[in-house]
Short mmCIF file of N, CA, C and O in Angstrom, two decimals:
data_model
loop_
_atom_site.label_atom_id
_atom_site.label_comp_id
_atom_site.label_asym_id
_atom_site.label_seq_id
_atom_site.Cartn_x
_atom_site.Cartn_y
_atom_site.Cartn_z
N UNK A 26 -17.51 -12.86 56.93
CA UNK A 26 -17.87 -12.54 58.30
C UNK A 26 -18.47 -11.14 58.31
O UNK A 26 -17.92 -10.20 57.77
N UNK A 27 -19.61 -10.99 58.95
CA UNK A 27 -20.30 -9.72 59.02
C UNK A 27 -19.77 -8.91 60.20
O UNK A 27 -19.61 -9.42 61.30
N UNK A 28 -19.51 -7.63 59.95
CA UNK A 28 -19.00 -6.76 61.00
C UNK A 28 -20.18 -6.09 61.69
O UNK A 28 -21.10 -5.64 61.03
N UNK A 29 -20.15 -6.07 63.00
CA UNK A 29 -21.23 -5.45 63.74
C UNK A 29 -20.69 -4.29 64.55
O UNK A 29 -19.55 -4.31 65.02
N UNK A 30 -21.52 -3.28 64.71
CA UNK A 30 -21.12 -2.12 65.51
C UNK A 30 -21.49 -2.38 66.96
O UNK A 30 -22.50 -3.00 67.25
N UNK A 31 -20.64 -1.91 67.85
CA UNK A 31 -20.89 -2.07 69.28
C UNK A 31 -20.94 -0.69 69.91
O UNK A 31 -20.09 0.15 69.64
N UNK A 32 -21.91 -0.49 70.77
CA UNK A 32 -21.97 0.77 71.50
C UNK A 32 -21.05 0.66 72.70
O UNK A 32 -20.69 -0.44 73.11
N UNK A 33 -20.65 1.79 73.29
CA UNK A 33 -19.79 1.73 74.48
C UNK A 33 -20.40 0.90 75.61
O UNK A 33 -19.70 0.32 76.41
N UNK A 34 -21.74 0.84 75.66
CA UNK A 34 -22.40 0.08 76.72
C UNK A 34 -22.30 -1.43 76.50
O UNK A 34 -22.37 -2.20 77.44
N UNK A 35 -22.13 -1.83 75.25
CA UNK A 35 -22.01 -3.27 74.95
C UNK A 35 -20.69 -3.53 74.24
O UNK A 35 -20.59 -3.46 73.03
N UNK A 36 -19.64 -3.80 75.02
CA UNK A 36 -18.33 -4.04 74.41
C UNK A 36 -18.36 -5.32 73.57
O UNK A 36 -19.19 -6.20 73.79
N UNK A 37 -17.45 -5.42 72.59
CA UNK A 37 -17.42 -6.63 71.76
C UNK A 37 -17.08 -7.85 72.62
O UNK A 37 -16.35 -7.76 73.59
N UNK A 38 -17.65 -8.96 72.23
CA UNK A 38 -17.37 -10.22 72.92
C UNK A 38 -16.07 -10.80 72.39
O UNK A 38 -15.73 -10.62 71.23
N UNK A 39 -15.37 -11.53 73.23
CA UNK A 39 -14.13 -12.17 72.80
C UNK A 39 -14.49 -13.45 72.06
O UNK A 39 -14.91 -14.43 72.67
N UNK A 40 -14.31 -13.40 70.75
CA UNK A 40 -14.60 -14.56 69.91
C UNK A 40 -13.36 -15.44 69.84
O UNK A 40 -12.28 -15.08 70.33
N UNK A 41 -13.50 -16.59 69.22
CA UNK A 41 -12.35 -17.48 69.04
C UNK A 41 -11.26 -16.78 68.23
O UNK A 41 -10.07 -16.94 68.50
N UNK A 42 -11.65 -15.98 67.24
CA UNK A 42 -10.67 -15.25 66.42
C UNK A 42 -9.93 -14.21 67.27
O UNK A 42 -8.72 -14.06 67.13
N UNK A 43 -10.67 -13.50 68.12
CA UNK A 43 -10.03 -12.53 69.01
C UNK A 43 -9.04 -13.23 69.93
O UNK A 43 -7.92 -12.78 70.12
N UNK A 44 -9.48 -14.32 70.54
CA UNK A 44 -8.65 -15.06 71.49
C UNK A 44 -7.37 -15.55 70.82
O UNK A 44 -6.28 -15.44 71.38
N UNK A 45 -7.49 -16.08 69.60
CA UNK A 45 -6.31 -16.57 68.88
C UNK A 45 -5.32 -15.44 68.63
O UNK A 45 -4.12 -15.59 68.89
N UNK A 46 -5.81 -14.30 68.15
CA UNK A 46 -4.91 -13.18 67.86
C UNK A 46 -4.29 -12.64 69.15
O UNK A 46 -3.08 -12.40 69.21
N UNK A 47 -5.09 -12.48 70.19
CA UNK A 47 -4.55 -12.01 71.46
C UNK A 47 -3.52 -12.97 72.02
O UNK A 47 -2.48 -12.55 72.54
N UNK A 48 -3.78 -14.26 71.93
CA UNK A 48 -2.80 -15.26 72.38
C UNK A 48 -1.49 -15.11 71.63
O UNK A 48 -0.42 -15.30 72.19
N UNK A 49 -1.57 -14.79 70.35
CA UNK A 49 -0.37 -14.71 69.53
C UNK A 49 0.41 -13.42 69.73
O UNK A 49 1.63 -13.41 69.55
N UNK A 50 -0.25 -12.33 70.09
CA UNK A 50 0.51 -11.09 70.27
C UNK A 50 0.80 -10.79 71.73
O UNK A 50 1.60 -9.91 72.03
N UNK A 51 0.18 -11.54 72.64
CA UNK A 51 0.45 -11.33 74.07
C UNK A 51 1.13 -12.54 74.70
O UNK A 51 1.12 -12.69 75.91
N UNK A 52 1.74 -13.38 73.88
CA UNK A 52 2.39 -14.57 74.44
C UNK A 52 3.70 -14.20 75.12
O UNK A 52 4.07 -13.03 75.21
N UNK A 53 4.37 -15.20 75.60
CA UNK A 53 5.56 -15.01 76.43
C UNK A 53 6.63 -14.12 75.78
O UNK A 53 7.22 -13.27 76.45
N UNK A 54 6.89 -14.29 74.49
CA UNK A 54 7.99 -13.57 73.86
C UNK A 54 7.56 -12.43 72.96
O UNK A 54 8.35 -11.52 72.69
N UNK A 55 6.33 -12.44 72.48
CA UNK A 55 5.89 -11.41 71.53
C UNK A 55 5.97 -10.00 72.10
O UNK A 55 6.40 -9.08 71.42
N UNK A 56 5.57 -9.83 73.36
CA UNK A 56 5.65 -8.50 73.96
C UNK A 56 7.09 -7.99 74.01
O UNK A 56 7.36 -6.82 73.74
N UNK A 57 8.02 -8.89 74.33
CA UNK A 57 9.44 -8.50 74.35
C UNK A 57 9.88 -8.06 72.96
O UNK A 57 10.55 -7.03 72.80
N UNK A 58 9.55 -8.87 71.96
CA UNK A 58 9.97 -8.58 70.59
C UNK A 58 9.33 -7.29 70.10
O UNK A 58 10.01 -6.42 69.54
N UNK A 59 8.03 -7.14 70.31
CA UNK A 59 7.35 -5.93 69.85
C UNK A 59 7.90 -4.70 70.54
O UNK A 59 8.12 -3.65 69.90
N UNK A 60 8.14 -4.79 71.84
CA UNK A 60 8.69 -3.66 72.58
C UNK A 60 10.06 -3.27 72.01
O UNK A 60 10.34 -2.09 71.79
N UNK A 61 10.89 -4.24 71.76
CA UNK A 61 12.23 -3.98 71.21
C UNK A 61 12.14 -3.36 69.81
O UNK A 61 12.82 -2.38 69.50
N UNK A 62 11.28 -3.94 68.96
CA UNK A 62 11.19 -3.45 67.58
C UNK A 62 10.51 -2.08 67.50
O UNK A 62 10.72 -1.36 66.53
N UNK A 63 9.70 -1.73 68.49
CA UNK A 63 9.13 -0.38 68.54
C UNK A 63 10.25 0.64 68.76
O UNK A 63 10.15 1.79 68.31
N UNK A 64 11.31 0.22 69.44
CA UNK A 64 12.45 1.11 69.70
C UNK A 64 13.32 1.26 68.46
O UNK A 64 13.77 2.35 68.15
N UNK A 65 13.60 0.13 67.79
CA UNK A 65 14.49 0.18 66.64
C UNK A 65 14.43 -1.14 65.86
O UNK A 65 14.18 -2.19 66.45
N UNK A 66 14.68 -1.08 64.55
CA UNK A 66 14.78 -2.32 63.78
C UNK A 66 15.96 -3.14 64.30
O UNK A 66 16.94 -2.58 64.82
N UNK A 67 15.86 -4.46 64.20
CA UNK A 67 16.92 -5.31 64.73
C UNK A 67 17.09 -6.55 63.87
O UNK A 67 16.12 -7.06 63.30
N UNK A 68 18.30 -7.03 63.85
CA UNK A 68 18.57 -8.34 63.24
C UNK A 68 18.29 -9.41 64.28
O UNK A 68 18.17 -9.13 65.48
N UNK A 69 18.21 -10.65 63.81
CA UNK A 69 17.86 -11.77 64.67
C UNK A 69 18.77 -11.86 65.89
O UNK A 69 18.30 -11.94 67.03
N UNK A 70 20.08 -11.83 65.67
CA UNK A 70 21.02 -11.96 66.79
C UNK A 70 20.98 -10.77 67.73
O UNK A 70 21.24 -10.92 68.93
N UNK A 71 20.64 -9.59 67.23
CA UNK A 71 20.46 -8.44 68.10
C UNK A 71 19.26 -8.66 69.02
O UNK A 71 19.30 -8.33 70.21
N UNK A 72 18.20 -9.25 68.47
CA UNK A 72 17.03 -9.58 69.29
C UNK A 72 17.39 -10.63 70.34
O UNK A 72 16.97 -10.54 71.49
N UNK A 73 18.17 -11.63 69.94
CA UNK A 73 18.60 -12.67 70.89
C UNK A 73 19.39 -12.06 72.05
O UNK A 73 19.21 -12.45 73.20
N UNK A 74 20.27 -11.11 71.74
CA UNK A 74 21.05 -10.47 72.80
C UNK A 74 20.17 -9.58 73.67
O UNK A 74 20.37 -9.48 74.88
N UNK A 75 19.18 -8.93 73.07
CA UNK A 75 18.30 -8.04 73.82
C UNK A 75 17.34 -8.82 74.72
O UNK A 75 16.89 -8.31 75.74
N UNK A 76 17.05 -10.06 74.33
CA UNK A 76 16.13 -10.92 75.09
C UNK A 76 16.87 -12.23 75.39
O UNK A 76 16.62 -13.26 74.78
N UNK A 77 17.81 -12.21 76.32
CA UNK A 77 18.71 -13.35 76.51
C UNK A 77 18.03 -14.66 76.90
O UNK A 77 18.56 -15.73 76.61
N UNK A 78 16.87 -14.61 77.50
CA UNK A 78 16.21 -15.85 77.95
C UNK A 78 15.52 -16.60 76.81
O UNK A 78 15.20 -17.78 76.96
N UNK A 79 15.30 -15.94 75.68
CA UNK A 79 14.59 -16.59 74.57
C UNK A 79 15.52 -17.54 73.82
O UNK A 79 16.69 -17.23 73.60
N UNK A 80 15.00 -18.70 73.46
CA UNK A 80 15.79 -19.64 72.66
C UNK A 80 15.69 -19.26 71.19
O UNK A 80 14.76 -18.54 70.79
N UNK A 81 16.61 -19.77 70.40
CA UNK A 81 16.59 -19.51 68.97
C UNK A 81 15.29 -20.00 68.36
O UNK A 81 14.65 -19.31 67.56
N UNK A 82 14.87 -21.18 68.76
CA UNK A 82 13.63 -21.77 68.23
C UNK A 82 12.41 -20.92 68.59
O UNK A 82 11.55 -20.66 67.74
N UNK A 83 12.33 -20.47 69.85
CA UNK A 83 11.19 -19.65 70.28
C UNK A 83 11.18 -18.30 69.59
O UNK A 83 10.12 -17.80 69.20
N UNK A 84 12.35 -17.69 69.43
CA UNK A 84 12.43 -16.40 68.76
C UNK A 84 12.02 -16.53 67.29
O UNK A 84 11.27 -15.70 66.78
N UNK A 85 12.49 -17.58 66.63
CA UNK A 85 12.11 -17.81 65.24
C UNK A 85 10.60 -17.96 65.11
O UNK A 85 9.97 -17.34 64.25
N UNK A 86 10.00 -18.78 65.97
CA UNK A 86 8.56 -19.00 65.92
C UNK A 86 7.80 -17.70 66.21
O UNK A 86 6.79 -17.39 65.55
N UNK A 87 8.28 -16.93 67.17
CA UNK A 87 7.63 -15.66 67.52
C UNK A 87 7.68 -14.68 66.36
O UNK A 87 6.67 -14.06 66.01
N UNK A 88 8.84 -14.54 65.75
CA UNK A 88 8.98 -13.62 64.62
C UNK A 88 8.10 -14.04 63.45
O UNK A 88 7.45 -13.20 62.82
N UNK A 89 8.04 -15.33 63.17
CA UNK A 89 7.19 -15.83 62.08
C UNK A 89 5.72 -15.54 62.36
O UNK A 89 4.97 -15.12 61.48
N UNK A 90 5.30 -15.77 63.60
CA UNK A 90 3.91 -15.52 63.98
C UNK A 90 3.57 -14.03 63.87
O UNK A 90 2.53 -13.65 63.34
N UNK A 91 4.46 -13.17 64.36
CA UNK A 91 4.23 -11.74 64.29
C UNK A 91 4.24 -11.24 62.84
O UNK A 91 3.45 -10.37 62.48
N UNK A 92 5.11 -11.82 62.03
CA UNK A 92 5.15 -11.45 60.61
C UNK A 92 3.85 -11.90 59.92
O UNK A 92 3.25 -11.14 59.16
N UNK A 93 3.41 -13.10 60.20
CA UNK A 93 2.18 -13.63 59.60
C UNK A 93 0.98 -12.77 59.96
O UNK A 93 0.08 -12.55 59.14
N UNK A 94 0.95 -12.25 61.18
CA UNK A 94 -0.16 -11.41 61.63
C UNK A 94 0.00 -9.94 61.24
O UNK A 94 -0.83 -9.12 61.61
N UNK A 95 1.07 -9.62 60.52
CA UNK A 95 1.24 -8.26 60.01
C UNK A 95 1.82 -7.27 61.00
O UNK A 95 1.81 -6.07 60.75
N UNK A 96 2.35 -7.77 62.13
CA UNK A 96 2.90 -6.87 63.16
C UNK A 96 4.36 -6.52 62.91
O UNK A 96 4.84 -5.50 63.38
N UNK A 97 5.06 -7.38 62.19
CA UNK A 97 6.49 -7.24 61.96
C UNK A 97 6.77 -7.42 60.47
O UNK A 97 6.15 -8.26 59.81
N UNK A 98 7.68 -6.61 59.95
CA UNK A 98 8.15 -6.77 58.58
C UNK A 98 9.54 -7.39 58.61
O UNK A 98 10.38 -7.00 59.42
N UNK A 99 9.76 -8.34 57.72
CA UNK A 99 11.06 -8.98 57.56
C UNK A 99 11.68 -8.41 56.29
O UNK A 99 11.13 -8.58 55.20
N UNK A 100 12.80 -7.72 56.44
CA UNK A 100 13.45 -7.03 55.33
C UNK A 100 14.81 -7.68 55.06
O UNK A 100 15.62 -7.81 55.98
N UNK A 101 15.03 -8.06 53.81
CA UNK A 101 16.34 -8.58 53.42
C UNK A 101 17.21 -7.38 53.05
O UNK A 101 16.86 -6.59 52.18
N UNK A 102 18.31 -7.25 53.76
CA UNK A 102 19.23 -6.12 53.57
C UNK A 102 20.33 -6.59 52.62
O UNK A 102 21.01 -7.59 52.88
N UNK A 103 20.49 -5.86 51.52
CA UNK A 103 21.48 -6.30 50.52
C UNK A 103 22.87 -5.82 50.90
O UNK A 103 23.38 -4.84 50.39
N UNK A 104 23.44 -6.53 51.85
CA UNK A 104 24.82 -6.33 52.24
C UNK A 104 25.55 -7.62 51.89
O UNK A 104 24.94 -8.59 51.47
N UNK A 105 26.83 -7.64 52.08
CA UNK A 105 27.59 -8.89 51.88
C UNK A 105 28.11 -9.33 53.22
O UNK A 105 28.90 -8.61 53.82
N UNK A 106 27.72 -10.46 53.76
CA UNK A 106 26.68 -11.33 53.22
C UNK A 106 25.29 -10.72 53.43
O UNK A 106 25.12 -9.76 54.20
N UNK A 107 24.30 -11.30 52.74
CA UNK A 107 22.92 -10.83 52.90
C UNK A 107 22.52 -10.92 54.37
O UNK A 107 22.95 -11.83 55.07
N UNK A 108 21.71 -10.00 54.79
CA UNK A 108 21.25 -10.00 56.18
C UNK A 108 19.74 -9.78 56.19
O UNK A 108 19.16 -9.29 55.23
N UNK A 109 19.13 -10.16 57.29
CA UNK A 109 17.69 -9.96 57.48
C UNK A 109 17.50 -9.07 58.69
O UNK A 109 18.13 -9.25 59.73
N UNK A 110 16.64 -8.09 58.52
CA UNK A 110 16.33 -7.17 59.61
C UNK A 110 14.83 -7.22 59.86
O UNK A 110 14.04 -7.35 58.92
N UNK A 111 14.45 -7.13 61.11
CA UNK A 111 13.04 -7.13 61.48
C UNK A 111 12.67 -5.73 61.93
O UNK A 111 13.42 -5.08 62.67
N UNK A 112 11.52 -5.26 61.44
CA UNK A 112 11.05 -3.92 61.77
C UNK A 112 9.59 -4.00 62.18
O UNK A 112 8.85 -4.84 61.68
N UNK A 113 9.20 -3.12 63.06
CA UNK A 113 7.80 -3.04 63.43
C UNK A 113 7.05 -2.52 62.21
O UNK A 113 7.51 -1.60 61.53
N UNK A 114 5.94 -3.11 61.88
CA UNK A 114 5.14 -2.68 60.74
C UNK A 114 4.25 -1.51 61.16
O UNK A 114 4.13 -1.19 62.35
N UNK A 115 3.58 -0.91 60.19
CA UNK A 115 2.66 0.18 60.54
C UNK A 115 1.53 -0.36 61.42
O UNK A 115 1.10 0.32 62.36
N UNK A 116 1.06 -1.57 61.15
CA UNK A 116 0.04 -2.18 62.01
C UNK A 116 0.61 -2.46 63.40
O UNK A 116 -0.05 -2.20 64.41
N UNK A 117 1.83 -2.97 63.46
CA UNK A 117 2.47 -3.24 64.74
C UNK A 117 2.66 -1.98 65.57
O UNK A 117 2.54 -2.01 66.79
N UNK A 118 2.93 -0.85 64.91
CA UNK A 118 3.11 0.42 65.62
C UNK A 118 1.85 0.83 66.38
O UNK A 118 1.94 1.51 67.40
N UNK A 119 0.70 0.37 65.90
CA UNK A 119 -0.54 0.73 66.58
C UNK A 119 -0.63 0.06 67.95
O UNK A 119 -1.46 0.46 68.78
N UNK A 120 0.22 -0.92 68.22
CA UNK A 120 0.24 -1.60 69.52
C UNK A 120 1.14 -0.90 70.54
O UNK A 120 1.07 -1.20 71.72
N UNK A 121 2.00 0.02 70.08
CA UNK A 121 3.01 0.60 70.96
C UNK A 121 2.40 1.25 72.20
O UNK A 121 2.86 1.01 73.32
N UNK A 122 1.36 2.05 72.04
CA UNK A 122 0.75 2.70 73.21
C UNK A 122 0.14 1.66 74.15
O UNK A 122 0.20 1.82 75.37
N UNK A 123 -0.43 0.60 73.59
CA UNK A 123 -1.02 -0.45 74.42
C UNK A 123 0.05 -1.20 75.20
O UNK A 123 -0.12 -1.50 76.39
N UNK A 124 1.15 -1.52 74.54
CA UNK A 124 2.26 -2.21 75.21
C UNK A 124 2.82 -1.33 76.32
O UNK A 124 3.04 -1.79 77.44
N UNK A 125 3.04 -0.06 76.00
CA UNK A 125 3.55 0.87 77.02
C UNK A 125 2.59 0.96 78.19
O UNK A 125 3.02 1.01 79.35
N UNK A 126 1.29 1.00 77.92
CA UNK A 126 0.29 1.07 78.99
C UNK A 126 0.33 -0.18 79.86
O UNK A 126 0.25 -0.10 81.09
N UNK A 127 0.47 -1.36 79.25
CA UNK A 127 0.57 -2.60 80.02
C UNK A 127 1.82 -2.60 80.90
O UNK A 127 1.77 -3.01 82.07
N UNK A 128 2.93 -2.14 80.35
CA UNK A 128 4.17 -2.10 81.12
C UNK A 128 4.06 -1.10 82.28
O UNK A 128 4.51 -1.38 83.39
N UNK A 129 3.44 0.05 82.03
CA UNK A 129 3.23 1.03 83.11
C UNK A 129 2.33 0.44 84.18
O UNK A 129 2.58 0.59 85.37
N UNK A 130 1.24 -0.23 83.75
CA UNK A 130 0.31 -0.81 84.70
C UNK A 130 1.01 -1.82 85.60
O UNK A 130 0.83 -1.82 86.81
N UNK A 131 1.85 -2.69 85.00
CA UNK A 131 2.54 -3.69 85.82
C UNK A 131 3.52 -3.03 86.78
O UNK A 131 3.64 -3.47 87.92
N UNK A 132 4.18 -1.98 86.35
CA UNK A 132 5.12 -1.28 87.22
C UNK A 132 4.39 -0.64 88.40
O UNK A 132 4.81 -0.79 89.55
N UNK A 133 3.30 0.03 88.12
CA UNK A 133 2.54 0.73 89.17
C UNK A 133 1.90 -0.27 90.14
O UNK A 133 1.88 -0.06 91.35
N UNK A 134 1.38 -1.36 89.61
CA UNK A 134 0.59 -2.27 90.43
C UNK A 134 1.34 -3.47 90.99
O UNK A 134 0.77 -4.25 91.76
N UNK A 135 2.60 -3.63 90.63
CA UNK A 135 3.35 -4.80 91.10
C UNK A 135 3.39 -4.91 92.62
O UNK A 135 3.21 -6.02 93.15
N UNK A 136 3.60 -3.82 93.38
CA UNK A 136 3.60 -3.98 94.84
C UNK A 136 2.28 -4.56 95.37
O UNK A 136 2.28 -5.43 96.25
N UNK A 137 1.16 -4.10 94.84
CA UNK A 137 -0.13 -4.62 95.29
C UNK A 137 -0.31 -6.08 94.88
O UNK A 137 -0.85 -6.89 95.65
N UNK A 138 0.14 -6.42 93.69
CA UNK A 138 0.08 -7.81 93.24
C UNK A 138 0.92 -8.70 94.14
O UNK A 138 0.49 -9.79 94.55
N UNK A 139 2.11 -8.24 94.50
CA UNK A 139 2.98 -9.03 95.38
C UNK A 139 2.34 -9.23 96.76
O UNK A 139 2.41 -10.32 97.32
N UNK A 140 1.69 -8.19 97.28
CA UNK A 140 0.99 -8.34 98.57
C UNK A 140 -0.16 -9.35 98.45
O UNK A 140 -0.35 -10.17 99.34
N UNK A 141 -0.89 -9.30 97.37
CA UNK A 141 -2.00 -10.24 97.16
C UNK A 141 -1.46 -11.68 97.06
O UNK A 141 -2.04 -12.61 97.63
N UNK A 142 -0.34 -11.85 96.39
CA UNK A 142 0.27 -13.18 96.27
C UNK A 142 0.69 -13.70 97.64
O UNK A 142 0.49 -14.87 97.95
N UNK A 143 1.30 -12.81 98.43
CA UNK A 143 1.73 -13.21 99.78
C UNK A 143 0.54 -13.63 100.63
O UNK A 143 0.58 -14.64 101.32
N UNK A 144 -0.54 -12.85 100.58
CA UNK A 144 -1.75 -13.19 101.35
C UNK A 144 -2.30 -14.54 100.90
O UNK A 144 -2.65 -15.39 101.72
N UNK A 145 -2.35 -14.75 99.60
CA UNK A 145 -2.85 -16.01 99.05
C UNK A 145 -1.99 -17.18 99.49
O UNK A 145 -2.48 -18.19 99.95
N UNK A 146 -0.67 -17.01 99.35
CA UNK A 146 0.26 -18.09 99.71
C UNK A 146 0.22 -18.39 101.20
O UNK A 146 0.36 -19.55 101.61
N UNK A 147 0.01 -17.36 102.03
CA UNK A 147 -0.07 -17.57 103.48
C UNK A 147 -1.33 -18.38 103.85
O UNK A 147 -1.33 -19.13 104.84
N UNK A 148 -2.37 -18.24 103.07
CA UNK A 148 -3.63 -18.94 103.34
C UNK A 148 -3.61 -20.36 102.78
O UNK A 148 -4.42 -21.17 103.16
N UNK A 149 -2.74 -20.63 101.86
CA UNK A 149 -2.72 -21.94 101.17
C UNK A 149 -2.12 -23.02 102.06
O UNK A 149 -1.40 -22.84 102.95
#
């Protein structure tokens, strides 16, 4: 695949590859997991407790997807019994400011979004 440079006036287009990666890191549970792992490494059950609504199956799939994309490292801890810990990777850390910005944006703009929803629902 050839890499092309984009000027600020012509932002990159969202390709199928971009869409796939964005879908995988911005899905329902990935933001929760990434946010938690940016704070501290966690074992699977610690993540389950921190995100109580996630099912075991969904959390497993999310962690595997994030690991496959290089956002999360899976570390086997040599304790008795053996344990697995998940840590944000160096690539995953590059998302921290973006995640924080999205969370700030939702906090700041939620009242306006709620008003827009009410107006829409009243018209429906």
